[in-house]
Coordinates of C-alpha atoms in Angstrom, one line a residue:
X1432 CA 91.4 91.5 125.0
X1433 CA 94.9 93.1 124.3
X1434 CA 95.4 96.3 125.5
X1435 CA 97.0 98.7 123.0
X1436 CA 98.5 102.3 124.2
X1437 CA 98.1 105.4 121.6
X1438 CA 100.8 107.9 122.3
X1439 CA 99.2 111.0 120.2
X1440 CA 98.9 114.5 120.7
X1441 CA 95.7 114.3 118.3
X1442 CA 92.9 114.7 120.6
X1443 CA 90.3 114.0 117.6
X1444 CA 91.9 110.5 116.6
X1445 CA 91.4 109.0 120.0
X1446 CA 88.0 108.1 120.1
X1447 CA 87.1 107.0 117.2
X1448 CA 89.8 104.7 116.7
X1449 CA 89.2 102.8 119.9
X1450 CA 85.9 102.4 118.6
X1451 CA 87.0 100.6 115.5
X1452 CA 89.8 99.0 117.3
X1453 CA 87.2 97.1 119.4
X1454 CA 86.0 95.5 116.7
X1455 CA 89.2 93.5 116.3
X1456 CA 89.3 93.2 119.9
X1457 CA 91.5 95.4 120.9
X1458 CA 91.3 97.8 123.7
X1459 CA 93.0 101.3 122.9
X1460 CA 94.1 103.5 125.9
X1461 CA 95.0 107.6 124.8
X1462 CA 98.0 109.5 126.1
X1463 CA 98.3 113.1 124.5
X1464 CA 101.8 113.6 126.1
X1465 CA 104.7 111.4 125.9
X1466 CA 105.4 111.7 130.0
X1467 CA 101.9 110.4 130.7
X1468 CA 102.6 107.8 127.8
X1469 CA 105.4 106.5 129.7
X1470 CA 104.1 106.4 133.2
X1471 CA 101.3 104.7 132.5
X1472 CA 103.8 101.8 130.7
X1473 CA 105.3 101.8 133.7
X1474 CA 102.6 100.5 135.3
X1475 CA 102.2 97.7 133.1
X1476 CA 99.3 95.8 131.7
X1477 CA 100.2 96.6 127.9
X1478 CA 100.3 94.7 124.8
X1479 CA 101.3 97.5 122.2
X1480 CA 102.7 100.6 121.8
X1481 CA 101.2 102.8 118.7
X1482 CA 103.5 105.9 118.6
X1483 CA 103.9 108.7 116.7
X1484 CA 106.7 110.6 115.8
X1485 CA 105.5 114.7 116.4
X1486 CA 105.0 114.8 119.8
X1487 CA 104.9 118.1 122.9
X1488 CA 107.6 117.6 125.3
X1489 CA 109.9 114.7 123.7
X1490 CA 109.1 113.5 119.6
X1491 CA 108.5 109.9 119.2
X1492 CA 111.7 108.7 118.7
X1493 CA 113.1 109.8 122.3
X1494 CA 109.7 107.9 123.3
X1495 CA 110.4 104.8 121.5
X1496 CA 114.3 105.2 123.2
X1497 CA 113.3 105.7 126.5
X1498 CA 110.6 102.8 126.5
X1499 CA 113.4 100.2 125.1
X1500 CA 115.5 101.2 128.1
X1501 CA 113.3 98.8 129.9
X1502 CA 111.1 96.9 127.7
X1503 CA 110.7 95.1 124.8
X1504 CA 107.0 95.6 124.0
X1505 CA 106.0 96.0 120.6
X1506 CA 105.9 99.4 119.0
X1507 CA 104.1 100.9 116.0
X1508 CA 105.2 104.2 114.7
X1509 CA 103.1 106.6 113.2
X1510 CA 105.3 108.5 110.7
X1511 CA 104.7 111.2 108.1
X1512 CA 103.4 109.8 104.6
X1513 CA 107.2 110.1 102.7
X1514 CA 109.3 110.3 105.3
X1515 CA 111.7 107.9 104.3
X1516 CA 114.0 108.9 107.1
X1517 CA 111.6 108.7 110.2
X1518 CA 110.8 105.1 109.4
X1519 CA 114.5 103.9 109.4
X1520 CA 115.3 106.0 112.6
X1521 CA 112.7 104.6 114.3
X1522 CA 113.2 101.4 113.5
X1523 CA 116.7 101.4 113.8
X1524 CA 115.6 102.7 117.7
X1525 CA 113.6 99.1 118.3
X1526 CA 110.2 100.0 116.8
X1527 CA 109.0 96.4 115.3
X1528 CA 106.9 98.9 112.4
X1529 CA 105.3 101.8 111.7
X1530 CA 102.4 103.1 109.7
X1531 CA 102.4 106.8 107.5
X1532 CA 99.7 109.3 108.3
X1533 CA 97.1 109.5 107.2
X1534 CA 96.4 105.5 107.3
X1535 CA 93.3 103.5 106.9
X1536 CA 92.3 102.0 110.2
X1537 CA 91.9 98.4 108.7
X1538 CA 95.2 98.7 107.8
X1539 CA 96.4 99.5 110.6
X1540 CA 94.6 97.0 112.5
X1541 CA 95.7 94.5 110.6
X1542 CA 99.8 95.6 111.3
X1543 CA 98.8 95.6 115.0
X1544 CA 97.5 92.1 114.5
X1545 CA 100.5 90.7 113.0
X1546 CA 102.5 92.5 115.8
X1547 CA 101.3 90.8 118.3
X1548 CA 101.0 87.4 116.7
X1549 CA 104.4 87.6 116.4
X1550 CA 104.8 88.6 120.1
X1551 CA 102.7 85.9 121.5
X1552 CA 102.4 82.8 119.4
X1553 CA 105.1 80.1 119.1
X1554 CA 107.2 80.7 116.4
X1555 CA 105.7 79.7 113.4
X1556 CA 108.4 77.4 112.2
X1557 CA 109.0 75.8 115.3
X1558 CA 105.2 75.0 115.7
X1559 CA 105.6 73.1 112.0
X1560 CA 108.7 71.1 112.9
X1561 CA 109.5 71.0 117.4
X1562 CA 109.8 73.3 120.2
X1563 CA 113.2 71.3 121.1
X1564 CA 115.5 74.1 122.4
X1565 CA 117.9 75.3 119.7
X1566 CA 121.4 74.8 121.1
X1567 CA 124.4 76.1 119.6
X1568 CA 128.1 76.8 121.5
X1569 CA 127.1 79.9 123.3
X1570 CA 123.4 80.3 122.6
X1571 CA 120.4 78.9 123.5
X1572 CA 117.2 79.2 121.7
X1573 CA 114.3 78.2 123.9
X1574 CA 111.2 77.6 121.3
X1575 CA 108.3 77.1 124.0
X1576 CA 109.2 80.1 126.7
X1577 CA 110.8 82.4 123.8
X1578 CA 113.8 83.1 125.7
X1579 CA 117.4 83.2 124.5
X1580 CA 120.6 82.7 126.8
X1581 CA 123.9 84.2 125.5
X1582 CA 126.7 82.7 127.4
X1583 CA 124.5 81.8 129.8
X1584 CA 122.8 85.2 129.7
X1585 CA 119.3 86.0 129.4
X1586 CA 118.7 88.2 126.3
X1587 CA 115.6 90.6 125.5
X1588 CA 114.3 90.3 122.2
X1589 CA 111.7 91.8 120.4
X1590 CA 108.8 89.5 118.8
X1591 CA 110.2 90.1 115.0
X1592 CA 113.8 89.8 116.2
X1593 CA 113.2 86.7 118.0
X1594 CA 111.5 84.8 114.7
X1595 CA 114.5 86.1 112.6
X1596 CA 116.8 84.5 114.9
X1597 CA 114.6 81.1 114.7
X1598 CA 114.3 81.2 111.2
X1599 CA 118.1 81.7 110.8
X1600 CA 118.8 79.5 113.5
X1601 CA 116.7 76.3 112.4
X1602 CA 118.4 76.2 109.1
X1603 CA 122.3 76.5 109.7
X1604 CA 124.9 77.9 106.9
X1605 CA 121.5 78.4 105.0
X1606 CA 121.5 81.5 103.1
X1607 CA 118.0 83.8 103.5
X1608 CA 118.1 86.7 100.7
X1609 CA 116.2 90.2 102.4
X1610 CA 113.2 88.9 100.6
X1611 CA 112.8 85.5 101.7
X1612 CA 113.5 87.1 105.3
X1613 CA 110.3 89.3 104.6
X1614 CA 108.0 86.8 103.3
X1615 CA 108.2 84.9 106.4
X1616 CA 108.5 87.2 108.6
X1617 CA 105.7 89.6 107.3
X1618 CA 104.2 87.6 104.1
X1619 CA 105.5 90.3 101.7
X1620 CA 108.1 90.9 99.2
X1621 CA 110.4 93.7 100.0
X1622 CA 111.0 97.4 98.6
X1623 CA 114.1 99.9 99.0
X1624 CA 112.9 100.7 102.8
X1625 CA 111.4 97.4 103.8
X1626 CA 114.8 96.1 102.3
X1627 CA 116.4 98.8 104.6
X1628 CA 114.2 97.4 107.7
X1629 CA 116.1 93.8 107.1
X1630 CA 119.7 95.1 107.2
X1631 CA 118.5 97.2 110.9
X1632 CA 116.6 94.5 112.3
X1633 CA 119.4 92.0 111.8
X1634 CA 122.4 95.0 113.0
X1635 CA 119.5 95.0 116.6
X1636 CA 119.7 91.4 116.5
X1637 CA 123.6 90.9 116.0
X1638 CA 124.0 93.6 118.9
X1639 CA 121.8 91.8 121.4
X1640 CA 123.7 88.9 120.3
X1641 CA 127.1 89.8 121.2
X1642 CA 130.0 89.0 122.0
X1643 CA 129.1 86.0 119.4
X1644 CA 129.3 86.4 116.0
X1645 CA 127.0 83.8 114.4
X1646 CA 125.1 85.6 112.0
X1647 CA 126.9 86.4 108.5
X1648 CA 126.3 88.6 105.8
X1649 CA 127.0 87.0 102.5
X1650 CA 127.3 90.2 100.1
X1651 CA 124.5 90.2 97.6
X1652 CA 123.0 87.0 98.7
X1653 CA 121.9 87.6 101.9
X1654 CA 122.3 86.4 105.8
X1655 CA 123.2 82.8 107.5
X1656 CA 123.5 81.6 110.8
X1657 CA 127.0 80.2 111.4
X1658 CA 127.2 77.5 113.8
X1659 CA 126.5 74.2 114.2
X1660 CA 123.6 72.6 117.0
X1661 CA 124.9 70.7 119.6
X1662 CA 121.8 68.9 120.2
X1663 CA 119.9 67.5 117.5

């Protein structure tokens, strides 16, 4: 059963969400404070991180920055409903999504779900077509372990940044608009801030990537992968 972490200062949200969560299967531990939060990731044994932002000590975006310092588990941030402005921070920090308070506990269920899909599975595309590592001049794309060499490098990725670089990567000079990047990635069509949460997750992606410089913007089209596999 995946274990998920709450970081929450809400002492009355605790327990009854564990209780629905374990319907899903899924085990939810409680942290009120953000340093108990993070020493108790550091002790591993975590599948998911569901943070939110109005925190004692440190907010949730400090959290979120301090826990990508080391790992690249996947987060879910809780944000204010309207709050245009804590959703892009906090995924521009690494979070992989985030959810506005006051949610539905399907709902979020569901998100955490999809999360950790993504973070497990085999890429979906690569399960349709091979798991043959993707090689390109400087990068290597390792379908069945999920790892990814940069020069020879191992590089962290997230679970949502590492299918966006498989679904770019299978398909060279291919041109994915912000919504077909969504749909596959999520199964939905985009909006202004979901469009928003493309442009970040692929500036996170081209970062990790460096010092290459294979994925391209084509302006009001979209993003391609620019390269060509060396191995078929």
């Amino acid at each position: 059963m995946p274990r998920l972490l709450l970081i929450d200062d809400d002492e009355h949200l605790a327990a009854p969400l564990a209780a629905y969560l374990r319907r899903f299967d899924l085990d939810l531990d409680h942290a009120e404070r953000p340093s108990l939060g993070l020493q108790r990731l550091a002790g591993g044994g975590y599948d998911a991180v569901i943070l939110d932002v109005m925190l004692p000590e440190m907010d949730g975006f400090e959290v979120c920055r301090e826990i990508r310092k080391t790992s690249q588990i996947p987060i879910l941030m809780l944000t204010a409903r309207g709050d245009v402005m804590d959703r892009v921070i906090g995924l521009e920090l690494g979070a992989d999504d985030y959810l506005p308070k006051p949610f539905e506990p399907r709902e979020l269920a569901a998100r955490l779900q999809t999360i950790l899909r993504r973070q497990r599975a085999p890429a979906p595309a690569a399960a349709a077509v091979s798991t043959t590592p993707l090689v390109f001049d400087g990068l290597v794309i390792d379908l069945e372990r999920r790892q990814v060499l940069v020069q020879g490098r191992p590089v962290e990725l997230t679970g949502t940044e590492f299918e966006l670089l498989v679904l770019l990567a299978r398909e060279p000079q291919k041109v994915f608009s912000r919504d077909d990047i969504l749909i596959r990635l999520r199964g939905q069509e985009s909006d202004d801030l979901f469009t928003r949460a493309v442009d970040i997750l692929v500036s996170r992606l081209r970062k990790k990537l460096e010092p290459l410089d294979c994925i391209k913007t084509l302006r009001n089209a979209g993003y391609a992968f620019a390269g060509a596999r060396l191995v078929p």
